[in-house]
Coordinates of C-alpha atoms and ligand atoms in Angstrom, one line a residue:
X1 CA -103.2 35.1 16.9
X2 CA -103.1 38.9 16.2
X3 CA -102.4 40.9 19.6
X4 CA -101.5 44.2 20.7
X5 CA -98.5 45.6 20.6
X6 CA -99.1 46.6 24.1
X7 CA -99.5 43.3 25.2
X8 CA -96.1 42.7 23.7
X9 CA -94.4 45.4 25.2
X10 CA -95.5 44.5 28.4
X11 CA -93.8 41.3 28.5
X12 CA -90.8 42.4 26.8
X13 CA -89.6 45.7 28.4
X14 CA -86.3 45.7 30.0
X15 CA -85.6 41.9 29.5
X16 CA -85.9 41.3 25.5
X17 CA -86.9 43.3 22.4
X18 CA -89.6 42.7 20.0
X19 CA -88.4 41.9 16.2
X20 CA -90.4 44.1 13.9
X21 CA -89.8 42.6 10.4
X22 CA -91.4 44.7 7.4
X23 CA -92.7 42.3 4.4
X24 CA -93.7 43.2 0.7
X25 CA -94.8 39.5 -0.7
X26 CA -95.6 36.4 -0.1
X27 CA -92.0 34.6 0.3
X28 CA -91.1 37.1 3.2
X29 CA -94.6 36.6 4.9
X30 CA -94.0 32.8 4.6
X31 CA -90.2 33.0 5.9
X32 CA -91.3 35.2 8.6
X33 CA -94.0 32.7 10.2
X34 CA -92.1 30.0 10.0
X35 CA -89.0 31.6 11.5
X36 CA -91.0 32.8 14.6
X37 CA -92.6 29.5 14.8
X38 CA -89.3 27.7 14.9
X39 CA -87.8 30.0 17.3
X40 CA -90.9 30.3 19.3
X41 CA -91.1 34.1 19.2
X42 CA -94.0 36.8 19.0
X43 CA -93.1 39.4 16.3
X44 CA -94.7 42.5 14.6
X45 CA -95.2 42.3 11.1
X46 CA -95.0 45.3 9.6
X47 CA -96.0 47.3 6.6
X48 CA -94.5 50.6 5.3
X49 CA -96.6 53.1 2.9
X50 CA -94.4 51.8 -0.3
X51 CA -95.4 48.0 0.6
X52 CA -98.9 48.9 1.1
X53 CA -98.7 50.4 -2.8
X54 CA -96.5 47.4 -4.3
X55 CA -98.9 45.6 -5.3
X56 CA -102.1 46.6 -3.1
X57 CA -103.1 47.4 0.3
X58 CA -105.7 44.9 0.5
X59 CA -103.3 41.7 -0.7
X60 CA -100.9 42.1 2.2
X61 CA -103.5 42.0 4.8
X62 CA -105.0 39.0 3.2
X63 CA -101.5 37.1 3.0
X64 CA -101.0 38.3 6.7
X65 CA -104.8 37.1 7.7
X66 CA -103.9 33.9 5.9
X67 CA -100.6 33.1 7.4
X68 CA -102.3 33.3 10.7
X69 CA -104.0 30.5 9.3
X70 CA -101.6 28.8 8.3
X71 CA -99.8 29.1 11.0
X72 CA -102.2 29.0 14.5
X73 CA -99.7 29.0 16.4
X74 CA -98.7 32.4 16.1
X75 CA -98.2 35.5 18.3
X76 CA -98.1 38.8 16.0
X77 CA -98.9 42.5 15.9
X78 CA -99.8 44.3 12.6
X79 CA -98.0 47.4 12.3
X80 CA -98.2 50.3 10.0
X81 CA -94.4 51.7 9.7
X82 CA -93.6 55.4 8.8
X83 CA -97.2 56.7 8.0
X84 CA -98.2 59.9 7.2
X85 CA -101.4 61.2 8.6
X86 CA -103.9 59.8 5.8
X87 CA -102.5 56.6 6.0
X88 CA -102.7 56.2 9.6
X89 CA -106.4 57.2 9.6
X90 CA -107.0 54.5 7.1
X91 CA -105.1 51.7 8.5
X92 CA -106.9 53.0 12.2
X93 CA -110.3 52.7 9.6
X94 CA -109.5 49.5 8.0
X95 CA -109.4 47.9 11.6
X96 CA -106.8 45.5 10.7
X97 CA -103.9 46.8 12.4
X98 CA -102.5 46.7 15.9
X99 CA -101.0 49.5 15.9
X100 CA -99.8 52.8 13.8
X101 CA -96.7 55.1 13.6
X102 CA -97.1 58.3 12.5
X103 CA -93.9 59.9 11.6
X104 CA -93.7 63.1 12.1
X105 CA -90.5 63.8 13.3
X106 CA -89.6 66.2 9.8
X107 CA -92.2 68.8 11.4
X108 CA -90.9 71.5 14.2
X109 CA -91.8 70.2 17.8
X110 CA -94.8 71.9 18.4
X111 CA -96.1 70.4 14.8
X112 CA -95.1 66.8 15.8
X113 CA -96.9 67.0 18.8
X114 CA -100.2 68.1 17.1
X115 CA -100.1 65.9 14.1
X116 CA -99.0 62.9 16.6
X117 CA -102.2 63.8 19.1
X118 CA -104.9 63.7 16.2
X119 CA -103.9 60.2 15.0
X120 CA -103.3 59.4 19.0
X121 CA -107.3 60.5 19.4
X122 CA -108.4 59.2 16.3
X123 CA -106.4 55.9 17.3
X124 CA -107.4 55.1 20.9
X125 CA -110.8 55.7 20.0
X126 CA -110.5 51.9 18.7
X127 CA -108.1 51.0 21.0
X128 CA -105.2 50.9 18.3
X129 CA -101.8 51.8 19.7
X130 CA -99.6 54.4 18.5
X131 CA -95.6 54.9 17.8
X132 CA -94.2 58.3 17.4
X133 CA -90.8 59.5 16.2
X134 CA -88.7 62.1 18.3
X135 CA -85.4 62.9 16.3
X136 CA -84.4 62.1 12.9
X137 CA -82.9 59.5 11.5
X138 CA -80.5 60.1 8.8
X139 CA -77.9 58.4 6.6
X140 CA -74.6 58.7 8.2
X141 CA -72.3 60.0 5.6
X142 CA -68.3 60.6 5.3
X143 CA -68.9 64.3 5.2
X144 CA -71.2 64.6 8.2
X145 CA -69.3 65.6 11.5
X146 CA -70.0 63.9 15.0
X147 CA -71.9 67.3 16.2
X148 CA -74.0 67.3 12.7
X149 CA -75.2 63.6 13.7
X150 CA -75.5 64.4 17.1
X151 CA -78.1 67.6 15.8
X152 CA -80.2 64.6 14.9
X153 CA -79.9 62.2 17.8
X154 CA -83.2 62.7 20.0
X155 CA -83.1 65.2 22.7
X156 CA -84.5 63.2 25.9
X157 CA -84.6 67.0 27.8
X158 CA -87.9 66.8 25.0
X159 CA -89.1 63.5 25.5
X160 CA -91.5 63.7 28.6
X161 CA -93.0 66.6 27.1
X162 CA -94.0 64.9 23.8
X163 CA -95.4 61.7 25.8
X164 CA -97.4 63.8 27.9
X165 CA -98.6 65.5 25.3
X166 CA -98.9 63.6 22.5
X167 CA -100.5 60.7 24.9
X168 CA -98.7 58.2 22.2
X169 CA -97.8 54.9 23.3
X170 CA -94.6 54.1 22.4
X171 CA -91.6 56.3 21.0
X172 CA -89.1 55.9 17.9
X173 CA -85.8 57.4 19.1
X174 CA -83.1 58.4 17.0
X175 CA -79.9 56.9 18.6
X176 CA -77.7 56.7 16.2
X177 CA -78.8 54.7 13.8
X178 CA -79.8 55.1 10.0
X179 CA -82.4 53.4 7.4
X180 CA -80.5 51.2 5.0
X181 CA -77.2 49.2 4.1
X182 CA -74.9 52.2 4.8
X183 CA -75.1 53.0 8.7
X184 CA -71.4 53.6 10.0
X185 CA -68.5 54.7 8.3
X186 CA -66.0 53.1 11.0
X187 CA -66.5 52.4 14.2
X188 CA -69.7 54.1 15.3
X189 CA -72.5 52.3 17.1
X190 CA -75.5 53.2 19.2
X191 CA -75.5 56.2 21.5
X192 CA -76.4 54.1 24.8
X193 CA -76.4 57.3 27.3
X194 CA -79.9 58.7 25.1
X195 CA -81.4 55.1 25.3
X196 CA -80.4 55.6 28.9
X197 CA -81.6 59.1 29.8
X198 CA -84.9 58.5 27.9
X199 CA -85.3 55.5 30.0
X200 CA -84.5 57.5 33.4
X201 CA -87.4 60.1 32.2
X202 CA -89.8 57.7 31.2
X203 CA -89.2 54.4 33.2
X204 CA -91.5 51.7 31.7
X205 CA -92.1 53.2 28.5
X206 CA -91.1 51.4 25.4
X207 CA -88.7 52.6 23.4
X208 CA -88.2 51.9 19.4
X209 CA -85.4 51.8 17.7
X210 CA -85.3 52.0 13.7
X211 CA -82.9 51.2 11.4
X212 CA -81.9 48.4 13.2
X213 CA -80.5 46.1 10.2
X214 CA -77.1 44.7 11.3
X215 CA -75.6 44.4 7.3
X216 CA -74.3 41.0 8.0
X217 CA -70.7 41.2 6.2
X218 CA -70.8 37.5 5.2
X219 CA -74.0 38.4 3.5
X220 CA -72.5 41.9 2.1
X221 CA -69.2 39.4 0.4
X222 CA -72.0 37.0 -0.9
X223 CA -73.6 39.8 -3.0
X224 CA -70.7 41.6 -4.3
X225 CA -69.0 37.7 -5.2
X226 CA -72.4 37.5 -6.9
X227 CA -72.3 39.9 -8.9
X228 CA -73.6 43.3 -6.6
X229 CA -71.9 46.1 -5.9
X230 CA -72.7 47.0 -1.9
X231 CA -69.3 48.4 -1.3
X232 CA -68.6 49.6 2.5
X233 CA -72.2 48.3 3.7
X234 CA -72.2 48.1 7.3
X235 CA -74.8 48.0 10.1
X236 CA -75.6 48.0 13.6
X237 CA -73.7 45.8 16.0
X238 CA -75.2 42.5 17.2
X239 CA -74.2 42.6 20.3
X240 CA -75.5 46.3 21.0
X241 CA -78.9 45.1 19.9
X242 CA -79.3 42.9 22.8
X243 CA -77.5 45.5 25.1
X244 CA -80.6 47.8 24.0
X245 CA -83.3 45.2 24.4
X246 CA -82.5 45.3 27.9
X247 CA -82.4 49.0 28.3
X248 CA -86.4 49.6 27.3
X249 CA -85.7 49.6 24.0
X250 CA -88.4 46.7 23.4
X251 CA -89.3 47.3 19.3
X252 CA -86.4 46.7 16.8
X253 CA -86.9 47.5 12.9
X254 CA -85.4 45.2 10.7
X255 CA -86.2 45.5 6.9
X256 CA -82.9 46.0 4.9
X257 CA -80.9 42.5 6.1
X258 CA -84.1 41.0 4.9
X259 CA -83.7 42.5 1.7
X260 CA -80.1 41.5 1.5
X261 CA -81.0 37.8 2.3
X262 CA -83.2 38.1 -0.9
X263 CA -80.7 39.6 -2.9
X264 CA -78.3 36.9 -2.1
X265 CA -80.7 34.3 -2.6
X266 CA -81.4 35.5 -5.9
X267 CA -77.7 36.9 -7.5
X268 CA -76.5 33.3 -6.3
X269 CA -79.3 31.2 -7.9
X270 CA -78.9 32.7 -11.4
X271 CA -75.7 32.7 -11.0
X272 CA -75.1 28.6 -10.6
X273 CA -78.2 28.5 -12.7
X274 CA -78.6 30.1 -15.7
X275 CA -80.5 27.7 -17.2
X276 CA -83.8 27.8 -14.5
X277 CA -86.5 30.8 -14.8
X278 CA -88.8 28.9 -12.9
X279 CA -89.7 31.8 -10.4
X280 CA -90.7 29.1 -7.2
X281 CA -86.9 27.6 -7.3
X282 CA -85.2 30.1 -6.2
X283 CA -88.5 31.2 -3.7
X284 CA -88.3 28.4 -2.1
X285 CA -84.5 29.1 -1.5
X286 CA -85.5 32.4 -0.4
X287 CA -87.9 30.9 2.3
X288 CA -85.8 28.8 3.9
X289 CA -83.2 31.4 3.8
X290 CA -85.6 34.3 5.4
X291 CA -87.1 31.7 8.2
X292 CA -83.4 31.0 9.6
X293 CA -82.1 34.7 9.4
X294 CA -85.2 35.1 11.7
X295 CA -84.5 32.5 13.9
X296 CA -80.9 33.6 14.4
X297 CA -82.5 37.5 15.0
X298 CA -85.0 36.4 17.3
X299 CA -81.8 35.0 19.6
X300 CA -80.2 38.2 19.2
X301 CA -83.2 39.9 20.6
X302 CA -84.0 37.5 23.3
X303 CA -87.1 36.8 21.7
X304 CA -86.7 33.6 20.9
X305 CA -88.9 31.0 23.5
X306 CA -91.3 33.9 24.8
X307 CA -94.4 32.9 22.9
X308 CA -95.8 30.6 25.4
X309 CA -95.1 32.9 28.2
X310 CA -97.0 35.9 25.9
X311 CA -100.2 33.5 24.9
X312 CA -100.6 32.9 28.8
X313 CA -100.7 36.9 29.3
X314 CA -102.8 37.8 26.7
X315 CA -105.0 34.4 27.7
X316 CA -105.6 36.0 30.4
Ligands
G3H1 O1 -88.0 52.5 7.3 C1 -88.3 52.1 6.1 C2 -88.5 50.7 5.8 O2 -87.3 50.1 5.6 C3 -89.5 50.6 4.7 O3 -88.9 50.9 3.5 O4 -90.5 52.5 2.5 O5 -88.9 51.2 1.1 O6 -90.9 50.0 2.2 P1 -89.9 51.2 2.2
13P2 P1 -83.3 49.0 8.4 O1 -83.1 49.7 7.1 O2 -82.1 49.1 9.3 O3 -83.7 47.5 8.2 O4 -84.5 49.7 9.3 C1 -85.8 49.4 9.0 C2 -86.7 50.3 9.7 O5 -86.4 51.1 10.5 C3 -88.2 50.2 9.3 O6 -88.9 51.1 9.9
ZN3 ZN1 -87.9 53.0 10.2

């Protein structure tokens, strides 16, 4: 059953957070439903502009439509991630998704707030939600100094003031975290006192965290044994996930450890062997692989068990 993401903030906020799991194909839709199924968790499935032009628009929405099909049981959101203005308007006219995020956050603060507010109008006027981005996310390099990340870390002194005036209904924070394989170079982990001072200024409104992928080393050895080359990959602590999904932070992004799950699947199949090019063996590897990464996620948000307790409040 599609849902809002409202609905699934509601629930969530301050006790668990919401896995947000972008897909391109069919093997990650597949992987994704069952994992959620087994762990009995809502989710948001989401799609960015580059998956909506992998193949088409049009096929991911029928594979999503279908999966909820396939699988009844299901609590979801559909969530456009990173749009620009055109494509929010045509994921707000295609009437498909739950909700939208229009990223912004590259324009001045005054520029934000006006392109946020005309996908916000055009938006609630069909009663689809809408994530905005405060703060940039960037890659966290060896030559970038604590005060240049900090520069990019959202300032919560701005945050009431782009709620109010954006009227958005949820907002991607940049805390410390980056997009991709390469997060940290040592020891660095999620700035907890902006989570926290966000929170104090806007109690009850959920906060999103991107670039949530936590790298998994094991998975990290797997594809360089296999053959890859993802030297000094590292991502967000496990452990700090959870801290966050209790501190309002109620979305978490997750797109690159699915990737690497892939990857592994994949180097390690040819590897052991190089005589099948049967593209559903090693698919159906990748399935199974994909549906218990979820499961083990879902724990790590706290999502995990909450679906019945979610169908009863949208029931309702
Ligand atoms: O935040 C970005 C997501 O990981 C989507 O990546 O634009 O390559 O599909 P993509
Ligand atoms: P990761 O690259 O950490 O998976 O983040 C994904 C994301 O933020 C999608 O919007
Ligand atoms: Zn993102």
């Amino acid at each position: 059953m599609i849902v809002s993401t409202k609905q699934l903030f509601e629930h969530a906020y301050g006790n668990y957070a919401v896995g947000a799991y972008n897909i391109n194909n069919l093997e990650q839709t597949m992987g994704l439903f069952r994992g959620c199924i087994d762990s009995k968790a809502p989710f948001i499935i989401q799609i960015s502009k580059g998956a909506r032009s992998y193949t088409n628009k049009l096929m991911l929405e029928a594979m999503i439509r279908t999966a909820g099909d396939i699988f009844p049981d299901a609590i979801f959101a559909v969530h456009l991630d990173h749009g620009d203005e055109e494509a929010c308007m045509d994921c707000i006219e295609s009437g498909f998704y739950s909700s939208v995020m229009i990223d912004a956050s590259d324009q001045p603060f005054d520029g934000n707030i006006e392109t946020t507010k005309r996908v916000v109008d055009a938006a609630h006027a069909k009663d689809i939600a809408v994530e905005a981005e405060l703060g940039q996310l960037g890659g966290v390099e060896e030559h970038v100094s604590v005060s240049e990340e900090d520069a990019h870390l959202t300032d919560p002194a701005q945050v009431e003031e782009f709620v109010h005036r954006t009227n958005c209904d949820s907002l991607a924070c940049a805390i410390g975290t980056s997009h991709g394989a390469y997060k940290f170079t040592s020891s660095q982990g999620l700035h907890f006192e902006v989570i926290e001072e966000v929170r104090r200024r806007l109690p009850g409104f959920p906060i999103v965290m991107h670039g949530s992928s936590s790298v998994p080393q094991d998975e990290v050895k797997r594809i360089n044994a296999a053959g890859g080359e993802m030297k000094g990959a590292k991502g967000v602590d496990e452990a700090q996930i959870s801290k966050a999904g209790k501190m309002g932070v109620t979305k978490v992004n997750i797109d690159t450890d699915g990737r690497l799950v892939w990857c592994r699947v994949h180097r390690e199949f040819f590897r052991d062997k190089p005589e099948v090019f049967d593209l559903r063996k090693p698919g159906i590897v990748f399935m199974d692989e994909y549906a218990k990464y979820i499961v083990h996620k879902n724990d790590v948000l706290g999502s995990s068990g909450k679906i019945d307790a979610v169908r009863k409040l949208v029931s309702k």
